[in-house]
């Protein structure tokens, strides 16, 4: 039987790293992609994945990554997970540079990886593209404008591509998580561990990186005629973007 091979972007931490682990456990060959070489090297040693240091905001870097991946054989899945948020400015206070940076990684980063690998995914005869958007890709919230705009862009890539690929052997799957407690996401967004901890304060069991990797791996391991268009996943404590049950510490 053919060994399936996936490229996972944003693999140096959080959801991406957990996805590399779970796909390796499921028997896939995996190429882990991110900017931090040390983290990728450690993950590769742990899991047997290979890795390519790549900046998804850079055309040449993505082209070089794709060339290296394709020189190693067929590719069956792209998990376009690299992304993130910057700050919580209101629209009135928004910084154009922050918005540009969020658009670069969450929208154009996905686009670059998709266009670089799409011919090979089609050629494989059973390709998959998984886009990590967010519930922010579906609903606005105060102080989230730049991230919400960018994640609507990630969602739009998935939704448009699925239509454009109708009849071709490539599934397009969108995973939209709500509150996920990963080690770095909120710290990078808010600039300190204290501020990051407050995001999850009193929330019983936010989703974990492993929960999201489980969802990704589940969709990828369905029979290939079975396409999960969109999977929205949240912790039980988060009924909607603004409806989060928090223990009051009584
Ligand atoms: N945590 C949440 O609450 C949550 C909820 C919904 C959706 N999401 C989405 O899920 C994805 C993963 O989030 P996470 O929580 O796992 O965050 P994370 O731990 O901060 O992971 C982000 C990953 O993206 C990589 N990355 C960032 N910029 C990059 C670039 N220019 N080129 C290549 N790689 C880049 C980072 O690695 P390097 O820095 O090494 O490049 C890192 O591996 C993101 O798209 C995020 O927006 C997260």
PDB file of C-alpha atoms and ligand atoms in Angstrom:
ATOM      1  CA  UNK A   1       0.000   0.000   0.000  1.00  0.00           C
ATOM      2  CA  UNK A   2       1.218   3.548  -0.783  1.00  0.00           C
ATOM      3  CA  UNK A   3       2.489   5.478   2.212  1.00  0.00           C
ATOM      4  CA  UNK A   4       0.680   8.806   2.321  1.00  0.00           C
ATOM      5  CA  UNK A   5       2.771  11.955   2.668  1.00  0.00           C
ATOM      6  CA  UNK A   6       1.699  15.262   4.227  1.00  0.00           C
ATOM      7  CA  UNK A   7       3.210  18.731   4.503  1.00  0.00           C
ATOM      8  CA  UNK A   8       2.247  20.479   7.754  1.00  0.00           C
ATOM      9  CA  UNK A   9       2.977  24.205   8.031  1.00  0.00           C
ATOM     10  CA  UNK A  10       3.312  25.935  11.392  1.00  0.00           C
ATOM     11  CA  UNK A  11       4.733  22.664  12.706  1.00  0.00           C
ATOM     12  CA  UNK A  12       7.208  24.070  15.232  1.00  0.00           C
ATOM     13  CA  UNK A  13       4.601  24.488  18.015  1.00  0.00           C
ATOM     14  CA  UNK A  14       0.965  24.068  19.047  1.00  0.00           C
ATOM     15  CA  UNK A  15      -1.567  22.561  16.661  1.00  0.00           C
ATOM     16  CA  UNK A  16       0.954  21.997  13.853  1.00  0.00           C
ATOM     17  CA  UNK A  17       3.421  20.063  16.032  1.00  0.00           C
ATOM     18  CA  UNK A  18       0.591  17.960  17.491  1.00  0.00           C
ATOM     19  CA  UNK A  19      -0.630  17.223  13.955  1.00  0.00           C
ATOM     20  CA  UNK A  20       2.825  16.040  12.907  1.00  0.00           C
ATOM     21  CA  UNK A  21       2.864  13.658  15.888  1.00  0.00           C
ATOM     22  CA  UNK A  22      -0.607  12.271  15.202  1.00  0.00           C
ATOM     23  CA  UNK A  23      -0.106  11.839  11.460  1.00  0.00           C
ATOM     24  CA  UNK A  24       3.161  10.013  12.134  1.00  0.00           C
ATOM     25  CA  UNK A  25       1.301   7.755  14.580  1.00  0.00           C
ATOM     26  CA  UNK A  26      -1.288   7.149  11.841  1.00  0.00           C
ATOM     27  CA  UNK A  27       1.508   5.935   9.546  1.00  0.00           C
ATOM     28  CA  UNK A  28       1.949   8.999   7.314  1.00  0.00           C
ATOM     29  CA  UNK A  29       5.251  10.385   6.112  1.00  0.00           C
ATOM     30  CA  UNK A  30       5.301  14.004   7.208  1.00  0.00           C
ATOM     31  CA  UNK A  31       7.279  17.079   6.217  1.00  0.00           C
ATOM     32  CA  UNK A  32       7.183  19.653   9.020  1.00  0.00           C
ATOM     33  CA  UNK A  33       7.440  23.293   7.935  1.00  0.00           C
ATOM     34  CA  UNK A  34       8.052  26.473   9.979  1.00  0.00           C
ATOM     35  CA  UNK A  35      10.773  29.100  10.530  1.00  0.00           C
ATOM     36  CA  UNK A  36      12.410  27.815  13.740  1.00  0.00           C
ATOM     37  CA  UNK A  37      14.923  25.158  12.743  1.00  0.00           C
ATOM     38  CA  UNK A  38      15.757  24.010  16.293  1.00  0.00           C
ATOM     39  CA  UNK A  39      12.134  23.204  17.106  1.00  0.00           C
ATOM     40  CA  UNK A  40      11.667  21.384  13.809  1.00  0.00           C
ATOM     41  CA  UNK A  41      14.848  19.391  14.313  1.00  0.00           C
ATOM     42  CA  UNK A  42      13.720  18.246  17.761  1.00  0.00           C
ATOM     43  CA  UNK A  43      10.284  17.287  16.419  1.00  0.00           C
ATOM     44  CA  UNK A  44      11.878  15.400  13.534  1.00  0.00           C
ATOM     45  CA  UNK A  45      14.111  13.456  15.932  1.00  0.00           C
ATOM     46  CA  UNK A  46      11.136  12.637  18.133  1.00  0.00           C
ATOM     47  CA  UNK A  47       8.708  11.598  15.392  1.00  0.00           C
ATOM     48  CA  UNK A  48      10.739  10.564  12.347  1.00  0.00           C
ATOM     49  CA  UNK A  49       9.222  13.384  10.297  1.00  0.00           C
ATOM     50  CA  UNK A  50      11.445  15.328   7.944  1.00  0.00           C
ATOM     51  CA  UNK A  51      11.438  19.112   7.927  1.00  0.00           C
ATOM     52  CA  UNK A  52      12.064  22.148   5.738  1.00  0.00           C
ATOM     53  CA  UNK A  53      12.726  25.534   7.326  1.00  0.00           C
ATOM     54  CA  UNK A  54      10.369  27.914   5.530  1.00  0.00           C
ATOM     55  CA  UNK A  55       8.854  31.368   5.889  1.00  0.00           C
ATOM     56  CA  UNK A  56       5.378  31.172   4.351  1.00  0.00           C
ATOM     57  CA  UNK A  57       5.342  34.961   3.927  1.00  0.00           C
ATOM     58  CA  UNK A  58       8.231  34.733   1.456  1.00  0.00           C
ATOM     59  CA  UNK A  59       7.652  33.648  -2.174  1.00  0.00           C
ATOM     60  CA  UNK A  60      11.140  32.236  -2.699  1.00  0.00           C
ATOM     61  CA  UNK A  61      11.150  30.382   0.599  1.00  0.00           C
ATOM     62  CA  UNK A  62       7.857  28.654  -0.237  1.00  0.00           C
ATOM     63  CA  UNK A  63       9.044  27.838  -3.765  1.00  0.00           C
ATOM     64  CA  UNK A  64      12.230  26.286  -2.340  1.00  0.00           C
ATOM     65  CA  UNK A  65      10.190  24.306   0.210  1.00  0.00           C
ATOM     66  CA  UNK A  66       7.915  22.960  -2.524  1.00  0.00           C
ATOM     67  CA  UNK A  67      10.891  21.976  -4.690  1.00  0.00           C
ATOM     68  CA  UNK A  68      12.489  20.115  -1.788  1.00  0.00           C
ATOM     69  CA  UNK A  69       9.230  18.372  -0.856  1.00  0.00           C
ATOM     70  CA  UNK A  70       8.544  17.313  -4.444  1.00  0.00           C
ATOM     71  CA  UNK A  71      12.081  16.008  -4.929  1.00  0.00           C
ATOM     72  CA  UNK A  72      11.266  13.522  -2.147  1.00  0.00           C
ATOM     73  CA  UNK A  73       8.273  11.978  -3.936  1.00  0.00           C
ATOM     74  CA  UNK A  74       4.516  12.421  -4.209  1.00  0.00           C
ATOM     75  CA  UNK A  75       2.587  14.562  -1.743  1.00  0.00           C
ATOM     76  CA  UNK A  76      -0.963  13.722  -0.687  1.00  0.00           C
ATOM     77  CA  UNK A  77      -1.879  16.387   1.869  1.00  0.00           C
ATOM     78  CA  UNK A  78      -1.145  19.983   2.776  1.00  0.00           C
ATOM     79  CA  UNK A  79      -2.144  21.077   6.274  1.00  0.00           C
ATOM     80  CA  UNK A  80      -2.011  24.887   5.966  1.00  0.00           C
ATOM     81  CA  UNK A  81      -1.834  25.705   9.651  1.00  0.00           C
ATOM     82  CA  UNK A  82       0.839  28.444   9.966  1.00  0.00           C
ATOM     83  CA  UNK A  83      -0.840  31.579  11.242  1.00  0.00           C
ATOM     84  CA  UNK A  84      -1.497  33.779  14.188  1.00  0.00           C
ATOM     85  CA  UNK A  85      -2.887  36.996  15.619  1.00  0.00           C
ATOM     86  CA  UNK A  86      -1.303  40.295  16.608  1.00  0.00           C
ATOM     87  CA  UNK A  87      -2.867  42.403  19.346  1.00  0.00           C
ATOM     88  CA  UNK A  88      -6.449  43.287  20.206  1.00  0.00           C
ATOM     89  CA  UNK A  89      -6.692  46.817  18.807  1.00  0.00           C
ATOM     90  CA  UNK A  90     -10.084  48.202  17.932  1.00  0.00           C
ATOM     91  CA  UNK A  91     -10.574  49.294  14.333  1.00  0.00           C
ATOM     92  CA  UNK A  92     -10.223  52.905  15.493  1.00  0.00           C
ATOM     93  CA  UNK A  93      -6.740  52.145  16.838  1.00  0.00           C
ATOM     94  CA  UNK A  94      -5.690  49.594  14.222  1.00  0.00           C
ATOM     95  CA  UNK A  95      -2.083  49.553  13.021  1.00  0.00           C
ATOM     96  CA  UNK A  96      -1.776  48.947   9.304  1.00  0.00           C
ATOM     97  CA  UNK A  97       1.499  47.050   9.755  1.00  0.00           C
ATOM     98  CA  UNK A  98      -0.162  44.578  12.138  1.00  0.00           C
ATOM     99  CA  UNK A  99      -3.029  43.982   9.716  1.00  0.00           C
ATOM    100  CA  UNK A 100      -0.572  43.533   6.863  1.00  0.00           C
ATOM    101  CA  UNK A 101       1.443  40.989   8.857  1.00  0.00           C
ATOM    102  CA  UNK A 102      -1.693  39.010   9.765  1.00  0.00           C
ATOM    103  CA  UNK A 103      -2.831  39.023   6.130  1.00  0.00           C
ATOM    104  CA  UNK A 104       0.601  37.889   4.968  1.00  0.00           C
ATOM    105  CA  UNK A 105       0.710  34.797   7.132  1.00  0.00           C
ATOM    106  CA  UNK A 106      -2.958  33.773   7.445  1.00  0.00           C
ATOM    107  CA  UNK A 107      -4.057  34.502   3.870  1.00  0.00           C
ATOM    108  CA  UNK A 108      -1.096  34.841   1.507  1.00  0.00           C
ATOM    109  CA  UNK A 109       0.874  32.204   3.439  1.00  0.00           C
ATOM    110  CA  UNK A 110      -1.929  29.711   2.833  1.00  0.00           C
ATOM    111  CA  UNK A 111      -2.258  30.844  -0.786  1.00  0.00           C
ATOM    112  CA  UNK A 112       1.473  30.447  -1.498  1.00  0.00           C
ATOM    113  CA  UNK A 113       1.579  26.913  -0.085  1.00  0.00           C
ATOM    114  CA  UNK A 114      -1.626  25.890  -1.869  1.00  0.00           C
ATOM    115  CA  UNK A 115      -0.503  27.118  -5.290  1.00  0.00           C
ATOM    116  CA  UNK A 116       2.986  25.626  -4.860  1.00  0.00           C
ATOM    117  CA  UNK A 117       1.697  22.152  -3.991  1.00  0.00           C
ATOM    118  CA  UNK A 118      -1.660  21.941  -5.797  1.00  0.00           C
ATOM    119  CA  UNK A 119      -0.348  20.387  -9.046  1.00  0.00           C
ATOM    120  CA  UNK A 120       1.372  17.623  -7.053  1.00  0.00           C
ATOM    121  CA  UNK A 121      -1.693  17.077  -4.859  1.00  0.00           C
ATOM    122  CA  UNK A 122      -3.822  16.639  -7.989  1.00  0.00           C
ATOM    123  CA  UNK A 123      -1.247  14.376  -9.556  1.00  0.00           C
ATOM    124  CA  UNK A 124      -1.259  12.131  -6.485  1.00  0.00           C
ATOM    125  CA  UNK A 125      -4.797  11.085  -7.388  1.00  0.00           C
ATOM    126  CA  UNK A 126      -5.984  11.478  -3.748  1.00  0.00           C
ATOM    127  CA  UNK A 127      -4.973  14.878  -2.489  1.00  0.00           C
ATOM    128  CA  UNK A 128      -6.119  16.845   0.548  1.00  0.00           C
ATOM    129  CA  UNK A 129      -5.826  20.477   1.583  1.00  0.00           C
ATOM    130  CA  UNK A 130      -6.662  21.296   5.191  1.00  0.00           C
ATOM    131  CA  UNK A 131      -6.941  24.990   6.025  1.00  0.00           C
ATOM    132  CA  UNK A 132      -6.801  26.025   9.680  1.00  0.00           C
ATOM    133  CA  UNK A 133      -9.067  29.030   9.828  1.00  0.00           C
ATOM    134  CA  UNK A 134     -10.790  29.857  13.113  1.00  0.00           C
ATOM    135  CA  UNK A 135     -14.208  30.748  14.432  1.00  0.00           C
ATOM    136  CA  UNK A 136     -12.765  34.254  13.785  1.00  0.00           C
ATOM    137  CA  UNK A 137     -13.086  33.325  10.105  1.00  0.00           C
ATOM    138  CA  UNK A 138     -16.849  33.205  10.526  1.00  0.00           C
ATOM    139  CA  UNK A 139     -17.843  35.830  13.081  1.00  0.00           C
ATOM    140  CA  UNK A 140     -16.500  39.234  14.136  1.00  0.00           C
ATOM    141  CA  UNK A 141     -15.608  40.230  17.667  1.00  0.00           C
ATOM    142  CA  UNK A 142     -14.512  43.514  19.214  1.00  0.00           C
ATOM    143  CA  UNK A 143     -10.757  43.959  19.278  1.00  0.00           C
ATOM    144  CA  UNK A 144     -10.296  41.144  16.776  1.00  0.00           C
ATOM    145  CA  UNK A 145     -10.704  43.094  13.532  1.00  0.00           C
ATOM    146  CA  UNK A 146      -7.357  42.382  11.881  1.00  0.00           C
ATOM    147  CA  UNK A 147      -7.366  38.684  12.796  1.00  0.00           C
ATOM    148  CA  UNK A 148     -11.060  38.336  11.923  1.00  0.00           C
ATOM    149  CA  UNK A 149     -10.421  39.908   8.510  1.00  0.00           C
ATOM    150  CA  UNK A 150      -7.432  37.655   7.876  1.00  0.00           C
ATOM    151  CA  UNK A 151      -9.197  34.469   8.983  1.00  0.00           C
ATOM    152  CA  UNK A 152     -12.196  35.340   6.804  1.00  0.00           C
ATOM    153  CA  UNK A 153      -9.556  35.339   4.061  1.00  0.00           C
ATOM    154  CA  UNK A 154      -8.332  31.850   5.039  1.00  0.00           C
ATOM    155  CA  UNK A 155     -11.952  30.651   5.017  1.00  0.00           C
ATOM    156  CA  UNK A 156     -12.483  32.222   1.589  1.00  0.00           C
ATOM    157  CA  UNK A 157      -9.496  30.394   0.127  1.00  0.00           C
ATOM    158  CA  UNK A 158     -10.952  27.064   1.308  1.00  0.00           C
ATOM    159  CA  UNK A 159     -14.498  27.835   0.154  1.00  0.00           C
ATOM    160  CA  UNK A 160     -13.444  29.100  -3.283  1.00  0.00           C
ATOM    161  CA  UNK A 161     -10.907  26.368  -3.900  1.00  0.00           C
ATOM    162  CA  UNK A 162     -13.460  23.644  -3.126  1.00  0.00           C
ATOM    163  CA  UNK A 163     -15.705  25.019  -5.862  1.00  0.00           C
ATOM    164  CA  UNK A 164     -12.852  25.407  -8.321  1.00  0.00           C
ATOM    165  CA  UNK A 165     -11.635  21.855  -7.728  1.00  0.00           C
ATOM    166  CA  UNK A 166     -15.021  20.178  -8.197  1.00  0.00           C
ATOM    167  CA  UNK A 167     -14.412  17.003 -10.195  1.00  0.00           C
ATOM    168  CA  UNK A 168     -10.710  16.888  -9.292  1.00  0.00           C
ATOM    169  CA  UNK A 169      -9.312  14.353  -6.792  1.00  0.00           C
ATOM    170  CA  UNK A 170      -8.467  16.911  -4.077  1.00  0.00           C
ATOM    171  CA  UNK A 171     -10.574  17.436  -0.957  1.00  0.00           C
ATOM    172  CA  UNK A 172     -10.630  20.876   0.654  1.00  0.00           C
ATOM    173  CA  UNK A 173     -11.234  20.745   4.388  1.00  0.00           C
ATOM    174  CA  UNK A 174     -11.563  23.729   6.715  1.00  0.00           C
ATOM    175  CA  UNK A 175     -11.081  23.355  10.454  1.00  0.00           C
ATOM    176  CA  UNK A 176     -12.340  26.335  12.479  1.00  0.00           C
ATOM    177  CA  UNK A 177     -11.392  26.081  16.153  1.00  0.00           C
ATOM    178  CA  UNK A 178     -12.692  28.361  18.870  1.00  0.00           C
ATOM    179  CA  UNK A 179     -10.728  28.700  22.112  1.00  0.00           C
ATOM    180  CA  UNK A 180      -7.600  26.542  22.052  1.00  0.00           C
ATOM    181  CA  UNK A 181      -5.022  26.779  24.813  1.00  0.00           C
ATOM    182  CA  UNK A 182      -1.707  26.353  23.049  1.00  0.00           C
ATOM    183  CA  UNK A 183       1.590  27.356  24.567  1.00  0.00           C
ATOM    184  CA  UNK A 184       2.407  30.273  22.274  1.00  0.00           C
ATOM    185  CA  UNK A 185      -0.656  31.624  20.438  1.00  0.00           C
ATOM    186  CA  UNK A 186      -2.050  34.050  23.042  1.00  0.00           C
ATOM    187  CA  UNK A 187       1.391  34.930  24.410  1.00  0.00           C
ATOM    188  CA  UNK A 188       2.509  36.034  20.957  1.00  0.00           C
ATOM    189  CA  UNK A 189      -0.770  37.855  20.390  1.00  0.00           C
ATOM    190  CA  UNK A 190      -0.807  39.719  23.717  1.00  0.00           C
ATOM    191  CA  UNK A 191       2.913  39.994  24.443  1.00  0.00           C
ATOM    192  CA  UNK A 192       3.097  38.391  27.901  1.00  0.00           C
ATOM    193  CA  UNK A 193       2.363  35.119  29.663  1.00  0.00           C
ATOM    194  CA  UNK A 194       0.188  36.889  32.258  1.00  0.00           C
ATOM    195  CA  UNK A 195      -2.060  38.363  29.601  1.00  0.00           C
ATOM    196  CA  UNK A 196      -2.197  35.005  27.832  1.00  0.00           C
ATOM    197  CA  UNK A 197      -3.193  33.199  31.039  1.00  0.00           C
ATOM    198  CA  UNK A 198      -6.116  35.613  31.543  1.00  0.00           C
ATOM    199  CA  UNK A 199      -7.635  34.542  28.210  1.00  0.00           C
ATOM    200  CA  UNK A 200      -8.262  31.071  29.623  1.00  0.00           C
ATOM    201  CA  UNK A 201      -8.883  32.066  33.261  1.00  0.00           C
ATOM    202  CA  UNK A 202     -11.739  30.097  34.799  1.00  0.00           C
ATOM    203  CA  UNK A 203     -12.429  28.189  31.590  1.00  0.00           C
ATOM    204  CA  UNK A 204     -12.735  24.517  32.286  1.00  0.00           C
ATOM    205  CA  UNK A 205     -10.852  22.560  29.638  1.00  0.00           C
ATOM    206  CA  UNK A 206     -10.167  24.881  26.720  1.00  0.00           C
ATOM    207  CA  UNK A 207      -9.423  22.837  23.591  1.00  0.00           C
ATOM    208  CA  UNK A 208      -5.829  21.643  23.285  1.00  0.00           C
ATOM    209  CA  UNK A 209      -3.447  21.364  20.355  1.00  0.00           C
ATOM    210  CA  UNK A 210      -4.019  17.596  20.519  1.00  0.00           C
ATOM    211  CA  UNK A 211      -7.806  18.054  20.213  1.00  0.00           C
ATOM    212  CA  UNK A 212      -7.316  20.066  17.019  1.00  0.00           C
ATOM    213  CA  UNK A 213      -4.766  17.586  15.659  1.00  0.00           C
ATOM    214  CA  UNK A 214      -7.276  14.829  16.368  1.00  0.00           C
ATOM    215  CA  UNK A 215      -9.892  16.660  14.266  1.00  0.00           C
ATOM    216  CA  UNK A 216      -7.405  17.218  11.432  1.00  0.00           C
ATOM    217  CA  UNK A 217      -6.209  13.614  11.479  1.00  0.00           C
ATOM    218  CA  UNK A 218      -9.784  12.316  11.593  1.00  0.00           C
ATOM    219  CA  UNK A 219     -10.786  14.281   8.501  1.00  0.00           C
ATOM    220  CA  UNK A 220      -7.656  13.176   6.636  1.00  0.00           C
ATOM    221  CA  UNK A 221      -8.185   9.519   7.462  1.00  0.00           C
ATOM    222  CA  UNK A 222     -11.803   9.282   6.207  1.00  0.00           C
ATOM    223  CA  UNK A 223     -12.253   7.404   2.934  1.00  0.00           C
ATOM    224  CA  UNK A 224     -11.368   9.802   0.156  1.00  0.00           C
ATOM    225  CA  UNK A 225     -14.928  10.269  -1.143  1.00  0.00           C
ATOM    226  CA  UNK A 226     -15.894  11.656   2.308  1.00  0.00           C
ATOM    227  CA  UNK A 227     -15.176  15.411   2.405  1.00  0.00           C
ATOM    228  CA  UNK A 228     -15.510  17.388   5.611  1.00  0.00           C
ATOM    229  CA  UNK A 229     -16.116  20.871   4.178  1.00  0.00           C
ATOM    230  CA  UNK A 230     -16.015  22.694   7.495  1.00  0.00           C
ATOM    231  CA  UNK A 231     -15.553  21.519  11.045  1.00  0.00           C
ATOM    232  CA  UNK A 232     -16.189  24.078  13.820  1.00  0.00           C
ATOM    233  CA  UNK A 233     -14.759  22.894  17.133  1.00  0.00           C
ATOM    234  CA  UNK A 234     -14.996  24.593  20.512  1.00  0.00           C
ATOM    235  CA  UNK A 235     -14.573  23.638  24.147  1.00  0.00           C
ATOM    236  CA  UNK A 236     -17.785  22.706  25.935  1.00  0.00           C
ATOM    237  CA  UNK A 237     -17.415  25.897  28.000  1.00  0.00           C
ATOM    238  CA  UNK A 238     -17.584  28.108  24.880  1.00  0.00           C
ATOM    239  CA  UNK A 239     -21.111  28.076  23.448  1.00  0.00           C
ATOM    240  CA  UNK A 240     -20.344  30.935  21.058  1.00  0.00           C
ATOM    241  CA  UNK A 241     -17.614  33.529  20.505  1.00  0.00           C
ATOM    242  CA  UNK A 242     -19.004  35.751  23.293  1.00  0.00           C
ATOM    243  CA  UNK A 243     -20.561  33.060  25.453  1.00  0.00           C
ATOM    244  CA  UNK A 244     -17.805  31.530  27.561  1.00  0.00           C
ATOM    245  CA  UNK A 245     -18.623  29.900  30.896  1.00  0.00           C
ATOM    246  CA  UNK A 246     -15.974  30.845  33.483  1.00  0.00           C
ATOM    247  CA  UNK A 247     -15.671  29.599  37.043  1.00  0.00           C
ATOM    248  CA  UNK A 248     -15.626  32.598  39.361  1.00  0.00           C
ATOM    249  CA  UNK A 249     -13.082  30.948  41.673  1.00  0.00           C
ATOM    250  CA  UNK A 250     -15.611  30.817  44.572  1.00  0.00           C
TER     251      UNK A 250
HETATM  252  N1  LIG B   1      -4.847  28.833  19.592  1.00  0.00           N
HETATM  253  C1  LIG B   1      -6.051  29.216  19.238  1.00  0.00           C
HETATM  254  O1  LIG B   1      -6.898  29.640  20.088  1.00  0.00           O
HETATM  255  C2  LIG B   1      -6.494  29.117  17.803  1.00  0.00           C
HETATM  256  C3  LIG B   1      -7.878  29.138  17.540  1.00  0.00           C
HETATM  257  C4  LIG B   1      -8.311  29.077  16.221  1.00  0.00           C
HETATM  258  C5  LIG B   1      -7.391  28.978  15.187  1.00  0.00           C
HETATM  259  N2  LIG B   1      -6.054  28.972  15.457  1.00  0.00           N
HETATM  260  C6  LIG B   1      -5.138  28.899  14.308  1.00  0.00           C
HETATM  261  O2  LIG B   1      -4.486  27.647  14.346  1.00  0.00           O
HETATM  262  C7  LIG B   1      -3.163  27.765  13.784  1.00  0.00           C
HETATM  263  C8  LIG B   1      -2.152  27.249  14.791  1.00  0.00           C
HETATM  264  O3  LIG B   1      -2.292  27.974  16.012  1.00  0.00           O
HETATM  265  P1  LIG B   1      -1.522  27.558  17.352  1.00  0.00           P
HETATM  266  O4  LIG B   1      -2.436  27.864  18.475  1.00  0.00           O
HETATM  267  O5  LIG B   1      -0.914  26.224  17.214  1.00  0.00           O
HETATM  268  O6  LIG B   1      -0.411  28.710  17.356  1.00  0.00           O
HETATM  269  P2  LIG B   1       1.178  28.695  17.524  1.00  0.00           P
HETATM  270  O7  LIG B   1       1.607  27.681  18.524  1.00  0.00           O
HETATM  271  O8  LIG B   1       1.570  30.116  17.706  1.00  0.00           O
HETATM  272  O9  LIG B   1       1.675  28.156  16.108  1.00  0.00           O
HETATM  273  C9  LIG B   1       1.798  28.952  14.973  1.00  0.00           C
HETATM  274  C10 LIG B   1       2.767  28.252  14.032  1.00  0.00           C
HETATM  275  O10 LIG B   1       2.854  29.006  12.823  1.00  0.00           O
HETATM  276  C11 LIG B   1       4.229  29.140  12.493  1.00  0.00           C
HETATM  277  N3  LIG B   1       4.441  30.352  11.727  1.00  0.00           N
HETATM  278  C12 LIG B   1       4.108  31.617  12.079  1.00  0.00           C
HETATM  279  N4  LIG B   1       4.512  32.467  11.128  1.00  0.00           N
HETATM  280  C13 LIG B   1       5.105  31.721  10.161  1.00  0.00           C
HETATM  281  C14 LIG B   1       5.731  32.015   8.934  1.00  0.00           C
HETATM  282  N5  LIG B   1       5.852  33.286   8.497  1.00  0.00           N
HETATM  283  N6  LIG B   1       6.252  31.001   8.185  1.00  0.00           N
HETATM  284  C15 LIG B   1       6.151  29.724   8.618  1.00  0.00           C
HETATM  285  N7  LIG B   1       5.560  29.380   9.765  1.00  0.00           N
HETATM  286  C16 LIG B   1       5.047  30.371  10.523  1.00  0.00           C
HETATM  287  C17 LIG B   1       4.965  29.175  13.829  1.00  0.00           C
HETATM  288  O11 LIG B   1       6.305  28.711  13.717  1.00  0.00           O
HETATM  289  P3  LIG B   1       7.627  29.605  13.535  1.00  0.00           P
HETATM  290  O12 LIG B   1       7.479  30.790  14.448  1.00  0.00           O
HETATM  291  O13 LIG B   1       8.715  28.655  13.933  1.00  0.00           O
HETATM  292  O14 LIG B   1       7.676  29.970  12.085  1.00  0.00           O
HETATM  293  C18 LIG B   1       4.174  28.138  14.620  1.00  0.00           C
HETATM  294  O15 LIG B   1       4.670  26.849  14.346  1.00  0.00           O
HETATM  295  C19 LIG B   1      -3.018  29.243  13.430  1.00  0.00           C
HETATM  296  O16 LIG B   1      -3.339  29.422  12.076  1.00  0.00           O
HETATM  297  C20 LIG B   1      -4.035  29.936  14.317  1.00  0.00           C
HETATM  298  O17 LIG B   1      -4.440  31.165  13.785  1.00  0.00           O
HETATM  299  C21 LIG B   1      -5.593  29.018  16.755  1.00  0.00           C
END
